[in-house]
Coordinates of C-alpha atoms in Angstrom, one line a residue:
Chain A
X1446 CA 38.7 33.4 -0.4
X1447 CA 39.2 30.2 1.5
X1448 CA 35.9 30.1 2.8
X1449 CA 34.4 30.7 -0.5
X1450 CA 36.4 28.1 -2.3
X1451 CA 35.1 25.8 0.5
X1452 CA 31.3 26.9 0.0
X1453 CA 32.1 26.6 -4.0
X1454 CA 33.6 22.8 -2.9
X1455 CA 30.7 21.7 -0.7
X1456 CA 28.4 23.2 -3.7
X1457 CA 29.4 20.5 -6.1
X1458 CA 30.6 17.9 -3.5
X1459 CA 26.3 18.2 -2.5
X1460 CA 25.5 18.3 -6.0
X1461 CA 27.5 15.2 -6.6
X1462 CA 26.3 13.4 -3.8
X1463 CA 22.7 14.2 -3.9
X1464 CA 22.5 12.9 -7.3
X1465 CA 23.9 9.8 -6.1
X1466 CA 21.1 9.8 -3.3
X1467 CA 18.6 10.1 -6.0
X1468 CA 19.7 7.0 -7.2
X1469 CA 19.4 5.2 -4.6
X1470 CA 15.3 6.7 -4.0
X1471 CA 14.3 6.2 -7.6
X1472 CA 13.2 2.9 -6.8
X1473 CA 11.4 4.1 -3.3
X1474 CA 9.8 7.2 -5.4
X1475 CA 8.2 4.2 -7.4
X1476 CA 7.4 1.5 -4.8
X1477 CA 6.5 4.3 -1.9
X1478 CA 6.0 7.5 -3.4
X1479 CA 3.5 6.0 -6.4
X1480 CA 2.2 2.6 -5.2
X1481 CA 2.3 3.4 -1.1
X1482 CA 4.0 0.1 -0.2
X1483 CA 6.6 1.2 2.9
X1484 CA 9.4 -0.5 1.1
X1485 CA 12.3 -0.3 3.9
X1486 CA 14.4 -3.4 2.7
X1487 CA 15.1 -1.0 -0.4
X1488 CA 18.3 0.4 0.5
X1489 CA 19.2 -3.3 1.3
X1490 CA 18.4 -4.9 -1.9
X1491 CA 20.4 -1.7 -3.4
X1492 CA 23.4 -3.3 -1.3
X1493 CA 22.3 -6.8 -2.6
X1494 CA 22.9 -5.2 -5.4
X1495 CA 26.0 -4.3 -5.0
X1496 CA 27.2 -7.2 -4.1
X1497 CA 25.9 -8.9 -7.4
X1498 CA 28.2 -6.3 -9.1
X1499 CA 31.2 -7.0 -7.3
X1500 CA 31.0 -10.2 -8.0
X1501 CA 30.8 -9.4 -11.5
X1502 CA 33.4 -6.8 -11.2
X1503 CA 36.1 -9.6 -10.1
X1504 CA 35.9 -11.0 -13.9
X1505 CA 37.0 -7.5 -15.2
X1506 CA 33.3 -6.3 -16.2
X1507 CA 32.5 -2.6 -15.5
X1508 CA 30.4 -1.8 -12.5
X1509 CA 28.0 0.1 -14.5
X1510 CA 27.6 -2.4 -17.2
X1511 CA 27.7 -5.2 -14.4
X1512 CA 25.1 -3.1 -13.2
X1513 CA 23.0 -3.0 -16.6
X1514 CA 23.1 -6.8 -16.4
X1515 CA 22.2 -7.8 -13.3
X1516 CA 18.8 -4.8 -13.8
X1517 CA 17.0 -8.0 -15.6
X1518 CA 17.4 -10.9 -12.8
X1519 CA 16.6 -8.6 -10.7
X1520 CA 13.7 -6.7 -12.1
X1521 CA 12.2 -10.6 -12.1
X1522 CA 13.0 -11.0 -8.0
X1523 CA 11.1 -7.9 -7.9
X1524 CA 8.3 -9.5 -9.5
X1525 CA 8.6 -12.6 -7.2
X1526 CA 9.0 -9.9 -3.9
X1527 CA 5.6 -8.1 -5.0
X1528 CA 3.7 -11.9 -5.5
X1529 CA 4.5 -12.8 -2.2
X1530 CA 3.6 -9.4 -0.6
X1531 CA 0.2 -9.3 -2.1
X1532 CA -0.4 -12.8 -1.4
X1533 CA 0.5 -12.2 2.1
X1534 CA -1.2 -8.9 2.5
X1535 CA -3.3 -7.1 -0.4
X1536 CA -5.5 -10.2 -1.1
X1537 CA -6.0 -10.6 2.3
X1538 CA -7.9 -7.3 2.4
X1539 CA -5.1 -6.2 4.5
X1540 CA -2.6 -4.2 3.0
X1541 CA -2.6 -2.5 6.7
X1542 CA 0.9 -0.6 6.8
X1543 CA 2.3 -1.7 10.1
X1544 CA 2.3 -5.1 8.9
X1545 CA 3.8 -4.3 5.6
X1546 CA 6.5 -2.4 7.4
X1547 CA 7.5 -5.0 9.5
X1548 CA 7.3 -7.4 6.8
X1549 CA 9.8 -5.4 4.5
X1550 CA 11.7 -4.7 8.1
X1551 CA 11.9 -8.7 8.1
X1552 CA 12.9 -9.1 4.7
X1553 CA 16.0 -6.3 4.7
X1554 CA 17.3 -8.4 7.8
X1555 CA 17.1 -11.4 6.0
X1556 CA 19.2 -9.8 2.5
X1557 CA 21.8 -8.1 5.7
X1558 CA 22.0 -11.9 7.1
X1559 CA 22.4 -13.6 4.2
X1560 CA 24.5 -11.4 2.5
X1561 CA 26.6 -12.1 6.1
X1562 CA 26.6 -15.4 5.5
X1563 CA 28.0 -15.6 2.2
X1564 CA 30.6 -12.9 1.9
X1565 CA 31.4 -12.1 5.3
X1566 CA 31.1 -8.4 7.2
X1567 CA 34.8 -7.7 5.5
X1568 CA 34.1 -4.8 3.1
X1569 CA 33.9 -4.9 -0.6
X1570 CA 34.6 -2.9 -3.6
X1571 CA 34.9 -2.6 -7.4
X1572 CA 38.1 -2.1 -9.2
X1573 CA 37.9 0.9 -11.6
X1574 CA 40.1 2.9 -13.6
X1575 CA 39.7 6.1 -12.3
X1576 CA 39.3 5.7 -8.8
X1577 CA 41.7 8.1 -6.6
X1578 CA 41.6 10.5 -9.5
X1579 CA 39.7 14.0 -9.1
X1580 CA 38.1 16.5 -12.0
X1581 CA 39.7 19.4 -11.6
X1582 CA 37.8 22.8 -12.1
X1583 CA 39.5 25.7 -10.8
X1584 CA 39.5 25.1 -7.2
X1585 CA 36.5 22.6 -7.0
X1586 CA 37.9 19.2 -7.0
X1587 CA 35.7 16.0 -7.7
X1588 CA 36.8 12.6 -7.3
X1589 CA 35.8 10.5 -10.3
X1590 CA 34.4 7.5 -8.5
X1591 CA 31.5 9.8 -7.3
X1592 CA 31.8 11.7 -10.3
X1593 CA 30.8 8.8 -12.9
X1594 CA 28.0 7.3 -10.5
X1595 CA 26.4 10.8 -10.2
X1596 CA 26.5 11.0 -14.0
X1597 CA 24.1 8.0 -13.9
X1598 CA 21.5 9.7 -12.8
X1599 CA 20.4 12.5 -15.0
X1600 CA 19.7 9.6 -17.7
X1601 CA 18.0 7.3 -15.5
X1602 CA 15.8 10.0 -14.5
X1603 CA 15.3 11.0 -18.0
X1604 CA 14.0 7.3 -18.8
X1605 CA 12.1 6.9 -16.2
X1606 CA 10.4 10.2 -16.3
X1607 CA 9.9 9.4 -19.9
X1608 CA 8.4 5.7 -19.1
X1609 CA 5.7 7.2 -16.6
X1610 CA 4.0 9.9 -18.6
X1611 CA 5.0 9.1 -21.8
X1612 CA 3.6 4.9 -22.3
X1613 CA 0.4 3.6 -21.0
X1614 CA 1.9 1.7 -19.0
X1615 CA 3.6 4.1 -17.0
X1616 CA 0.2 6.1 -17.4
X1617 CA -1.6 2.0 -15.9
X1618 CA 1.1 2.2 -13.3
X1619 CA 0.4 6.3 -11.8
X1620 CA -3.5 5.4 -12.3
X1621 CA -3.6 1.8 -10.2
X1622 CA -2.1 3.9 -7.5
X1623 CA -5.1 6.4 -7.7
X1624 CA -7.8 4.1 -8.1
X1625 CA -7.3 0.1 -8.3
X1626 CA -11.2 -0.1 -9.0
X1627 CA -11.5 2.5 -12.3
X1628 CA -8.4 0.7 -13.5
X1629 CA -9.7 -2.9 -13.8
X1630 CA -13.2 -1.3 -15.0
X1631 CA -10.6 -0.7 -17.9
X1632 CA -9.5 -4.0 -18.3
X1633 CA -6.1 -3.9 -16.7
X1634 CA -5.1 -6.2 -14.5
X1635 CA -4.1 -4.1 -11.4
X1636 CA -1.8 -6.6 -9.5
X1637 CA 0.1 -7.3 -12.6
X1638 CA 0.7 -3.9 -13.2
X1639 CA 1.8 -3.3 -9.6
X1640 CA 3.7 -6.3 -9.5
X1641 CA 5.4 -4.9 -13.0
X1642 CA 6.2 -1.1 -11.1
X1643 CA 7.8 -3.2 -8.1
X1644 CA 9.6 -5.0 -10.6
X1645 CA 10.8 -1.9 -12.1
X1646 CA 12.0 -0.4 -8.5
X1647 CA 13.9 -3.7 -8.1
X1648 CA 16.2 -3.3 -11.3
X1649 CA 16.4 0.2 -10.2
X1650 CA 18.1 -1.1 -7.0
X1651 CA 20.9 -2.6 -8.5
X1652 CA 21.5 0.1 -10.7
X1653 CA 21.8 2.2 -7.7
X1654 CA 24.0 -0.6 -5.7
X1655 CA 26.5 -0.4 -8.8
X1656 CA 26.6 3.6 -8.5
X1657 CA 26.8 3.1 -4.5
X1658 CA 29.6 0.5 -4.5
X1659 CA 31.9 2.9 -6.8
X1660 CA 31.7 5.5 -4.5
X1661 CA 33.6 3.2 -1.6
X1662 CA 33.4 -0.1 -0.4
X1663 CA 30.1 -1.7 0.8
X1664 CA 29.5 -3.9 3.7
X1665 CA 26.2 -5.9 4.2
X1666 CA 24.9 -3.2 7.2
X1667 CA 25.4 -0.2 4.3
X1668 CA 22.1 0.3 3.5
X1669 CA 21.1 1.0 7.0
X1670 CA 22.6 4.9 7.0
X1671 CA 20.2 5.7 4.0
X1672 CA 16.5 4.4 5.0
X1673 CA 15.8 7.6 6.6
X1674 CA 17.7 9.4 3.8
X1675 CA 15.7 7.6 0.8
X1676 CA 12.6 8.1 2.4
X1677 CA 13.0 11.5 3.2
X1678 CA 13.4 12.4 -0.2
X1679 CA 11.0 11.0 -1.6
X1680 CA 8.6 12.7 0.7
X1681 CA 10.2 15.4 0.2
X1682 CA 9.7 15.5 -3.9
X1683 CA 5.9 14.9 -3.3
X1684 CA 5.9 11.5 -3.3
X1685 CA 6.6 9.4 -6.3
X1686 CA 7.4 12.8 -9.2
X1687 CA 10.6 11.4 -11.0
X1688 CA 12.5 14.6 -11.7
X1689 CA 11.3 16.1 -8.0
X1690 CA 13.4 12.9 -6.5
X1691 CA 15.9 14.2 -8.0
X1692 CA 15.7 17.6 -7.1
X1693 CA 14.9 16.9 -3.7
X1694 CA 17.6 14.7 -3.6
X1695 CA 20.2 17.2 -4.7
X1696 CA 18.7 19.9 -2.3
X1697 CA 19.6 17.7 0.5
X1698 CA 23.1 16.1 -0.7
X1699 CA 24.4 20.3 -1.2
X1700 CA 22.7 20.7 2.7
X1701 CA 24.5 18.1 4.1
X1702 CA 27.7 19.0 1.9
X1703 CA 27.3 22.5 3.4
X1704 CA 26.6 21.5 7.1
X1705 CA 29.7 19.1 6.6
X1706 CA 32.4 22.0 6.1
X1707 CA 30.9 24.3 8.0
X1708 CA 29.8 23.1 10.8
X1709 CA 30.1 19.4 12.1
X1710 CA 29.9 16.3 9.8
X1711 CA 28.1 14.3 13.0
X1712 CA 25.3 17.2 12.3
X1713 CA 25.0 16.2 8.3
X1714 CA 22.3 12.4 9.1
X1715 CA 19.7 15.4 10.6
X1716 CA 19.8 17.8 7.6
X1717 CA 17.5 15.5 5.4
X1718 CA 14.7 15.1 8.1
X1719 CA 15.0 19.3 9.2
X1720 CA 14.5 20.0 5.3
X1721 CA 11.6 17.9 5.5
X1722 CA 10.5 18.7 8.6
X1723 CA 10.3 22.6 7.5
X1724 CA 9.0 21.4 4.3
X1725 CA 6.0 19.9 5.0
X1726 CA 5.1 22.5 7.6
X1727 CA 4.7 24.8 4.6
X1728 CA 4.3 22.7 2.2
X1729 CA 2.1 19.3 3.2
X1730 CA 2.5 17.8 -0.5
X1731 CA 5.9 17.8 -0.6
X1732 CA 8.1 20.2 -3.1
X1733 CA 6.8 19.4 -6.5
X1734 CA 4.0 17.5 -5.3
X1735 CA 1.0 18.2 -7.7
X1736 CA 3.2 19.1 -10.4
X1737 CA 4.5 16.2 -12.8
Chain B
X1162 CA -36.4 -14.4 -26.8
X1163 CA -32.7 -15.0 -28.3
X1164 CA -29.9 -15.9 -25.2
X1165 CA -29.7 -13.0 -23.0
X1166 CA -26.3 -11.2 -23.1
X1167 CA -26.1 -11.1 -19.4
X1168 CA -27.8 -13.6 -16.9
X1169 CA -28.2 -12.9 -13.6
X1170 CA -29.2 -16.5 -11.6
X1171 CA -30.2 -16.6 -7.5
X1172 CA -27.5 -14.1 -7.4
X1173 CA -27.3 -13.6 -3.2
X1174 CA -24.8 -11.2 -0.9
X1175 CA -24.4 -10.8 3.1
X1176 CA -22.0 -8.9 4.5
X1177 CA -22.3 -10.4 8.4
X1178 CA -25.2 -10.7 9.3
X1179 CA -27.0 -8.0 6.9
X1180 CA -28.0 -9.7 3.8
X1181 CA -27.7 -7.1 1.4
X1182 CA -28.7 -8.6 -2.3
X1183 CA -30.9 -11.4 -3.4
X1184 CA -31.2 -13.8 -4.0
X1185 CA -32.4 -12.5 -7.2
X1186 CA -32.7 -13.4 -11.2
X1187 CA -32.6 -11.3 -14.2
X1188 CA -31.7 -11.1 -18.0
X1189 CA -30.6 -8.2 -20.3
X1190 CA -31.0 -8.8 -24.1
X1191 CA -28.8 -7.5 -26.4
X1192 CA -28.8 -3.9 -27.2
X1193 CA -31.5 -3.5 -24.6
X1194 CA -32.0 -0.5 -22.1
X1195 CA -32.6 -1.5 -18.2
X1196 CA -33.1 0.8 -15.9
X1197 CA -32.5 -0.2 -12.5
X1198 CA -34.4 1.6 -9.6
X1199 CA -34.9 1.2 -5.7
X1200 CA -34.4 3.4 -2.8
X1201 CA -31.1 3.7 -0.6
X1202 CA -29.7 0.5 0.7
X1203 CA -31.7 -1.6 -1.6
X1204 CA -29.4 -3.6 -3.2
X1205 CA -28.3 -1.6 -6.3
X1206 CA -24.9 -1.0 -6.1
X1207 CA -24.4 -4.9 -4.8
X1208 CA -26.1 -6.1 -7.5
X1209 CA -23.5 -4.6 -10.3
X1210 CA -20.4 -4.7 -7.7
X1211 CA -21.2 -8.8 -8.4
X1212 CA -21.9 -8.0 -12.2
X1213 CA -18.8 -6.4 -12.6
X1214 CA -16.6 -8.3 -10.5
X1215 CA -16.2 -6.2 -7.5
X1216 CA -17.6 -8.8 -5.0
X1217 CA -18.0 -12.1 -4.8
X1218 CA -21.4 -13.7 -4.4
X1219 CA -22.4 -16.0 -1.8
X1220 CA -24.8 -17.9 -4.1
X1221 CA -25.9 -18.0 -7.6
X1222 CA -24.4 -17.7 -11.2
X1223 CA -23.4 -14.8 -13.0
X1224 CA -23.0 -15.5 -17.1
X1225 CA -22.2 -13.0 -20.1
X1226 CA -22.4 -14.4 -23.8
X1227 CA -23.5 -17.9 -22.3
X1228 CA -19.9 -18.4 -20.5
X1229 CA -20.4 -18.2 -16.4
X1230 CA -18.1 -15.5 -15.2
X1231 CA -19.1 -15.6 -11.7
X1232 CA -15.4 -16.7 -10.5
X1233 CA -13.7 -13.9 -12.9
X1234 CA -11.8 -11.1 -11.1
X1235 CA -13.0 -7.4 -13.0
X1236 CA -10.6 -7.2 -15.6
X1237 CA -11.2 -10.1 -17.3
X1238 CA -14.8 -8.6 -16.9
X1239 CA -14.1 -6.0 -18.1
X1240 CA -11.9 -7.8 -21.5
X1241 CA -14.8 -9.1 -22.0
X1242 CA -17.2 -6.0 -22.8
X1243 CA -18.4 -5.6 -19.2
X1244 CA -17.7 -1.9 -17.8
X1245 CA -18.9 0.2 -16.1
X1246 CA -18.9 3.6 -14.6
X1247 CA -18.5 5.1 -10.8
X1248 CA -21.4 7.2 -8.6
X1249 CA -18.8 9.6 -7.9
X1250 CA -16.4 10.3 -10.3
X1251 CA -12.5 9.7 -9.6
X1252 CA -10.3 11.0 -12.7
X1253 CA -6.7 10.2 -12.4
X1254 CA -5.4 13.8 -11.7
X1255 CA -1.7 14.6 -12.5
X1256 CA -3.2 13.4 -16.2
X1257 CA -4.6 15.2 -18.9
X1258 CA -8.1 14.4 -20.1
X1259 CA -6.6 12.1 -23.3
X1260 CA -4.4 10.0 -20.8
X1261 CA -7.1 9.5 -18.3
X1262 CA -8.3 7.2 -21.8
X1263 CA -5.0 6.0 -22.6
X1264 CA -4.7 3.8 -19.3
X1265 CA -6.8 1.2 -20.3
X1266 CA -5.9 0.6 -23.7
X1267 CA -2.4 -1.1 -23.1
X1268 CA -3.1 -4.7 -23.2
X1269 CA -5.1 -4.3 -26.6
X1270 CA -3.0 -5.5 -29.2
X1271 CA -3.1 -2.3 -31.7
X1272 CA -0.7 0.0 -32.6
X1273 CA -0.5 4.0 -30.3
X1274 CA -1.9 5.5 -33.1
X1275 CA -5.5 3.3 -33.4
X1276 CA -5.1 3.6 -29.0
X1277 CA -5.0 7.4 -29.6
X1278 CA -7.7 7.6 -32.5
X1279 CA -10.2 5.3 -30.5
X1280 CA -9.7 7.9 -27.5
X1281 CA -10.0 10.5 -29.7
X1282 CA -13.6 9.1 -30.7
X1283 CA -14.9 8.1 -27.3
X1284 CA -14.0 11.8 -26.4
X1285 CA -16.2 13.6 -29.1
X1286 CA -18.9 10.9 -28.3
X1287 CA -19.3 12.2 -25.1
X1288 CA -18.7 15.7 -25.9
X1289 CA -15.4 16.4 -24.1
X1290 CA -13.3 16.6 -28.0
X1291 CA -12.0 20.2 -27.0
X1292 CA -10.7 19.6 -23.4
X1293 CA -8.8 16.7 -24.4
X1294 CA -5.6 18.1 -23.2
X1295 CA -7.2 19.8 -20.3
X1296 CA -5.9 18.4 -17.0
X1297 CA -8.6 16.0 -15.3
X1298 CA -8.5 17.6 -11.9
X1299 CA -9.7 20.8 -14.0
X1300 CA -12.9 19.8 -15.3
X1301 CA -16.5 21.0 -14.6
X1302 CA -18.9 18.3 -12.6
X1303 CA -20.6 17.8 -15.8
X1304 CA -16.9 17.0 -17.8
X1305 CA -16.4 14.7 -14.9
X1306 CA -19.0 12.4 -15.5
X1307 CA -18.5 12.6 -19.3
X1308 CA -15.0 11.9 -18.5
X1309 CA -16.2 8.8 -16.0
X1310 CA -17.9 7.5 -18.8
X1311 CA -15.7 8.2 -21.4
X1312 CA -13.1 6.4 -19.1
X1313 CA -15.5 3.1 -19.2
X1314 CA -16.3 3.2 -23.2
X1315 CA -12.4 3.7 -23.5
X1316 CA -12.3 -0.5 -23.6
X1317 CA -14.8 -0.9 -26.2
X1318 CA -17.2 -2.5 -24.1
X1319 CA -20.8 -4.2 -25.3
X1320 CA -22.8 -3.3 -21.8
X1321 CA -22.4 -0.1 -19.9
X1322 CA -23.5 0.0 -16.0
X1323 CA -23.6 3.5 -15.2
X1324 CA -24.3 4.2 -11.8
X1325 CA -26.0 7.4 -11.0
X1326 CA -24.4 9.3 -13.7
X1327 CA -26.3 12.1 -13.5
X1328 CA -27.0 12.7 -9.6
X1329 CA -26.5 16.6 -8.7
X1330 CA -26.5 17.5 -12.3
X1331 CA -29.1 20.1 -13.8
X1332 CA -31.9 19.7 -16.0
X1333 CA -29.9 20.3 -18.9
X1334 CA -26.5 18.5 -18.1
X1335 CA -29.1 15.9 -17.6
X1336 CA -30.6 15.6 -21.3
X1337 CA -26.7 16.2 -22.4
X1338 CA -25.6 12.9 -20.2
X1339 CA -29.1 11.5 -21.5
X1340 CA -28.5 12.2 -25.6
X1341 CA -24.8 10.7 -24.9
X1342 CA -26.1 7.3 -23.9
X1343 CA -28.9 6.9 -26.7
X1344 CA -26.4 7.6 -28.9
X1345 CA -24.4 5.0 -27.3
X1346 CA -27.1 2.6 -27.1
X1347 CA -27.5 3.2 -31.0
X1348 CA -24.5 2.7 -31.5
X1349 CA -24.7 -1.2 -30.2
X1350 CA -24.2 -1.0 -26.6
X1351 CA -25.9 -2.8 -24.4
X1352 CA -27.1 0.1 -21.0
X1353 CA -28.0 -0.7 -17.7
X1354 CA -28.6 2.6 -16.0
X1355 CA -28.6 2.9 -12.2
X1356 CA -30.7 5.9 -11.3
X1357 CA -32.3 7.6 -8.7
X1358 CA -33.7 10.2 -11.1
X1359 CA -36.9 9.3 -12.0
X1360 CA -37.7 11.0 -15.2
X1361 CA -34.6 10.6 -16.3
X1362 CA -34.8 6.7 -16.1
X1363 CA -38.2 6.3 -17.2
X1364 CA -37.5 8.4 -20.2
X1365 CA -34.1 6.3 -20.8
X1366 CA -35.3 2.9 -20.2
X1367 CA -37.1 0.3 -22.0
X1368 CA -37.5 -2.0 -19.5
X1369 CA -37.3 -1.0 -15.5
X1370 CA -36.6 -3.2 -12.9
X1371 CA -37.0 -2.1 -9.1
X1372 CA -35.2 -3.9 -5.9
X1373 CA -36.3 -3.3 -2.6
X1374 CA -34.3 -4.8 0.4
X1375 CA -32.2 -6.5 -2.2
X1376 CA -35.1 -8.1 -4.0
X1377 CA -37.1 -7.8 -7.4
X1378 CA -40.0 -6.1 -6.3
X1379 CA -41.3 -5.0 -9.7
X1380 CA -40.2 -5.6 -13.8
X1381 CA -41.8 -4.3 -16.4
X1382 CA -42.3 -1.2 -19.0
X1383 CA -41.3 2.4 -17.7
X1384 CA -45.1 3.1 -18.0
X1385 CA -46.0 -0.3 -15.7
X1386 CA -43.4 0.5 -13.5
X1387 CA -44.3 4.1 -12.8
X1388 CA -48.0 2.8 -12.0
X1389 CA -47.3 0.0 -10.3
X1390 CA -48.9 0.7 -6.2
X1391 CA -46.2 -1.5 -5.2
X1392 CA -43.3 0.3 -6.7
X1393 CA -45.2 3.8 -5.8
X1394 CA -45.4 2.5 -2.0
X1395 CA -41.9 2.0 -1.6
X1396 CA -40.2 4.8 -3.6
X1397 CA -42.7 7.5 -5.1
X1398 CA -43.9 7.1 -1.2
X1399 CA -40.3 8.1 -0.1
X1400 CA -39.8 10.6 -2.4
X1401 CA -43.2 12.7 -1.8
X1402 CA -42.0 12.5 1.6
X1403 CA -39.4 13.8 1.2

């Protein structure tokens, strides 16, 4: 019985967590997965993010709703980020993704030092009612402060599901991504529309920093433990499908939850990329790649 | 002869050292039907990538409606009633056959419903009114290039460049594609049909204009055109060759 309360435990611990790791890819599903730009300083402007919230946080204001706000500054850096990339590259004729790589490589140093430089390596957190309390179902226990993030999620990924096949200019934004020429034929400008979807990823990232920064305290290196995490899932879902982020994230947080009680926690960073791995071998689009 | 609705002007384009276009001139009238003709490599394909936007040219001017649009990058081409359709069609998949119309109808300034009905009419136009829900990826070669130039009518525009719309297709999915654009053309717009299909052109056109080594080697009626020894040499040669 011990063992299966532990499996029942890790269940919902994975469930919890990998809906959390959706957050975080949401923004990657749109900037990677649908427009192909290698987007690694993502999980850093998530902790950018969570910063901004903090901050906010210190004046009494709810990390969520901290969150909320700070989704419109930051859907405009977005904007700003995307006009200098395709300045830099896409105009160029470039667009070659080494070069974007290493530029995004730059720019997530640059958020990690200057988030150094202003608030120190000490870690940070937000001060919420319910932290240190746990649901309590039976003999599965889950701590609110990664309960309450996780529940985040499921709307998120609702809206944004409902953005991208629902308006035309979710519809502009899946179509550039397929064919830049066929889309201005139409009359849509295609860098403002991809410059609109970064934007979008962006305010995503703070979303995800607020949900991130209630789960425990941030330091300005946090991002680091999730590129490979982020990116596998995306991959994983079939690159860019909203709801398949989400169930690709949750397939690897139970994994890792799993491989965490039962075997060694210093095992659980390789379970994303061996899911993939075996994935793609069988599947080469991903799991719900294809399917919307 | 009232102002053309497209001028063409010294229009000229090397990529390296291969000049691939020009410089050459021409006009299309209002409502009119050009067909433009010339074997592989001749120029075609550079001459409307500079129409529409797609490249830049090294010389010359480029104007619609009397305004010079030479500089304009293709969606403000295309705003202005200049579209166009692709030699090999690319529907977005993952979309149905109404959405693949709905993309380029955001930054119109009317209301989902009008978006929807204009689709709506652009897809019986063309013939594909039943598949409308039909994914795009799903479609029959002929559907696709209904759906191609469904895709470039879905912006309302006054000329229509469609580039080999009917290569591969039988002798019947021919005279369907065929009875779509005079119906178009009756309908106001302006066609400039890229073709490698003779009879198809001929019958189409009003006026046929053939490049060679991206120059003008011949204007004139479908009739002129398909008599003329120079036009004859260089591509009725190449095709009884063949």
């Amino acid at each position: 019985m011990i063992v299966l309360d532990l499996a029942l435990n890790a269940v919902a611990t994975g469930i919890v967590l990998g809906s959390i790791y959706a957050l975080l890819a949401l923004g990657l599903a749109i900037t990677f997965g649908i427009l192909h730009i290698p987007n690694v300083a993502h999980p850093a402007i998530v902790i950018a993010g969570a910063y901004a919230v903090v901050v906010l946080n210190r004046f009494g204001l709810d990390p969520i709703l901290a969150g909320l706000l700070w989704s419109i500054p930051f859907y405009f850096i977005g904007l700003a980020f995307y006009e200098f990339y395709a300045r830099s590259f896409e105009s160029r004729g470039g667009g070659n993704t080494l070069q974007s790589l290493t530029l995004f490589f730059g720019i997530s140093l640059v958020i990690e030092i200057a988030l150094v430089v202003a608030y120190g390596t000490d870690l940070r957190s937000v001060r919420v009612g319910y932290v240190g309390e746990s649901l309590r179902l039976g003999t599965v226990a889950i701590p609110y402060r990664f309960l309450v993030p996780a529940l985040i999620t499921p709307v998120v990924v609702f809206l944004l599901w409902l953005y991208l096949s629902k308006t035309n200019t979710g519809l502009a934004i899946r179509a550039v991504a397929h064919d830049e020429r066929a889309v201005s034929v139409a009359g849509v400008n295609p860098t403002a529309i991809k410059r609109h979807a970064f934007g979008i990823a962006t305010a995503l990232a703070v979303i995800a920093g607020a949900a991130l920064v209630i789960t425990g305290p941030v330091d300005p290196f946090a991002g680091r433990i999730h590129i490979g995490r982020v990116f596998a899932i995306v991959v994983l879902a079939g690159m860019g499908t909203i709801p398949g982020t989400l169930a690709a994230a949750i397939i690897i947080g139970v994994a890792e939850s799993l491989v965490m009680s039962f075997a060694s926690p210093s095992w659980a960073p390789g379970v994303a990329f061996a899911i993939l791995l075996a994935t793609l071998a069988l599947r080469p689009t991903g799991l719900f790649g294809g399917v919307r | 002869m009232s102002e053309p609705l497209l001028s063409v002007r010294d229009v000229s384009k090397s990529f390296g050292a291969i000049k691939a276009l020009g410089p050459v001139g021409l006009d299309v009238a209002e409502g009119e039907r050009l067909g433009i003709i010339g074997p592989n490599g001749s120029g075609k394909t550079t001459l409307i990538n500079c129409i529409t936007g797609f490249f830049r040219p090294d010389t010359g001017t480029i104007s619609y409606k009397g305004q010079d649009i030479t500089r304009l990058p293709a969606y403000r081409r295309a705003r202005l009633g200049l579209s166009r359709s692709f030699q090999i069609p690319h529907p977005f998949t993952g979309m149905t056959v109404i959405e693949n119309l709905l993309v380029p109808m955001d930054y119109g300034a009317t209301s989902a419903r009008k978006e929807l009905e204009n689709a709506e009419e652009i897809l019986r136009s063309v013939g594909l009114a039943e598949r409308r829900d039909h994914p795009a990826e799903q479609l029959s070669q002929l559907e696709l290039r209904k759906l191609e130039l469904a895709r470039a009518l879905a912006a309302r525009p006054a000329i229509l460049i469609a580039d080999e719309a009917m290569a591969g297709l039988s002798e019947a999915e021919i005279d369907d594609i065929l009875s779509v654009l005079f119906e178009l053309n009756r309908a106001g717009v302006t066609v400039i049909m890229i073709e490698h299909i003779m009879h198809a052109v001929m019958r189409y056109s009003e006026r046929v204009i053939c490049l060679e080594t991206g120059q003008v080697i011949a204007e004139g009626s479908p009739e002129k055109i398909t008599s003329s020894p120079v036009v004859q040499k260089v591509y009725f040669g190449e095709q009884t060759a063949r």
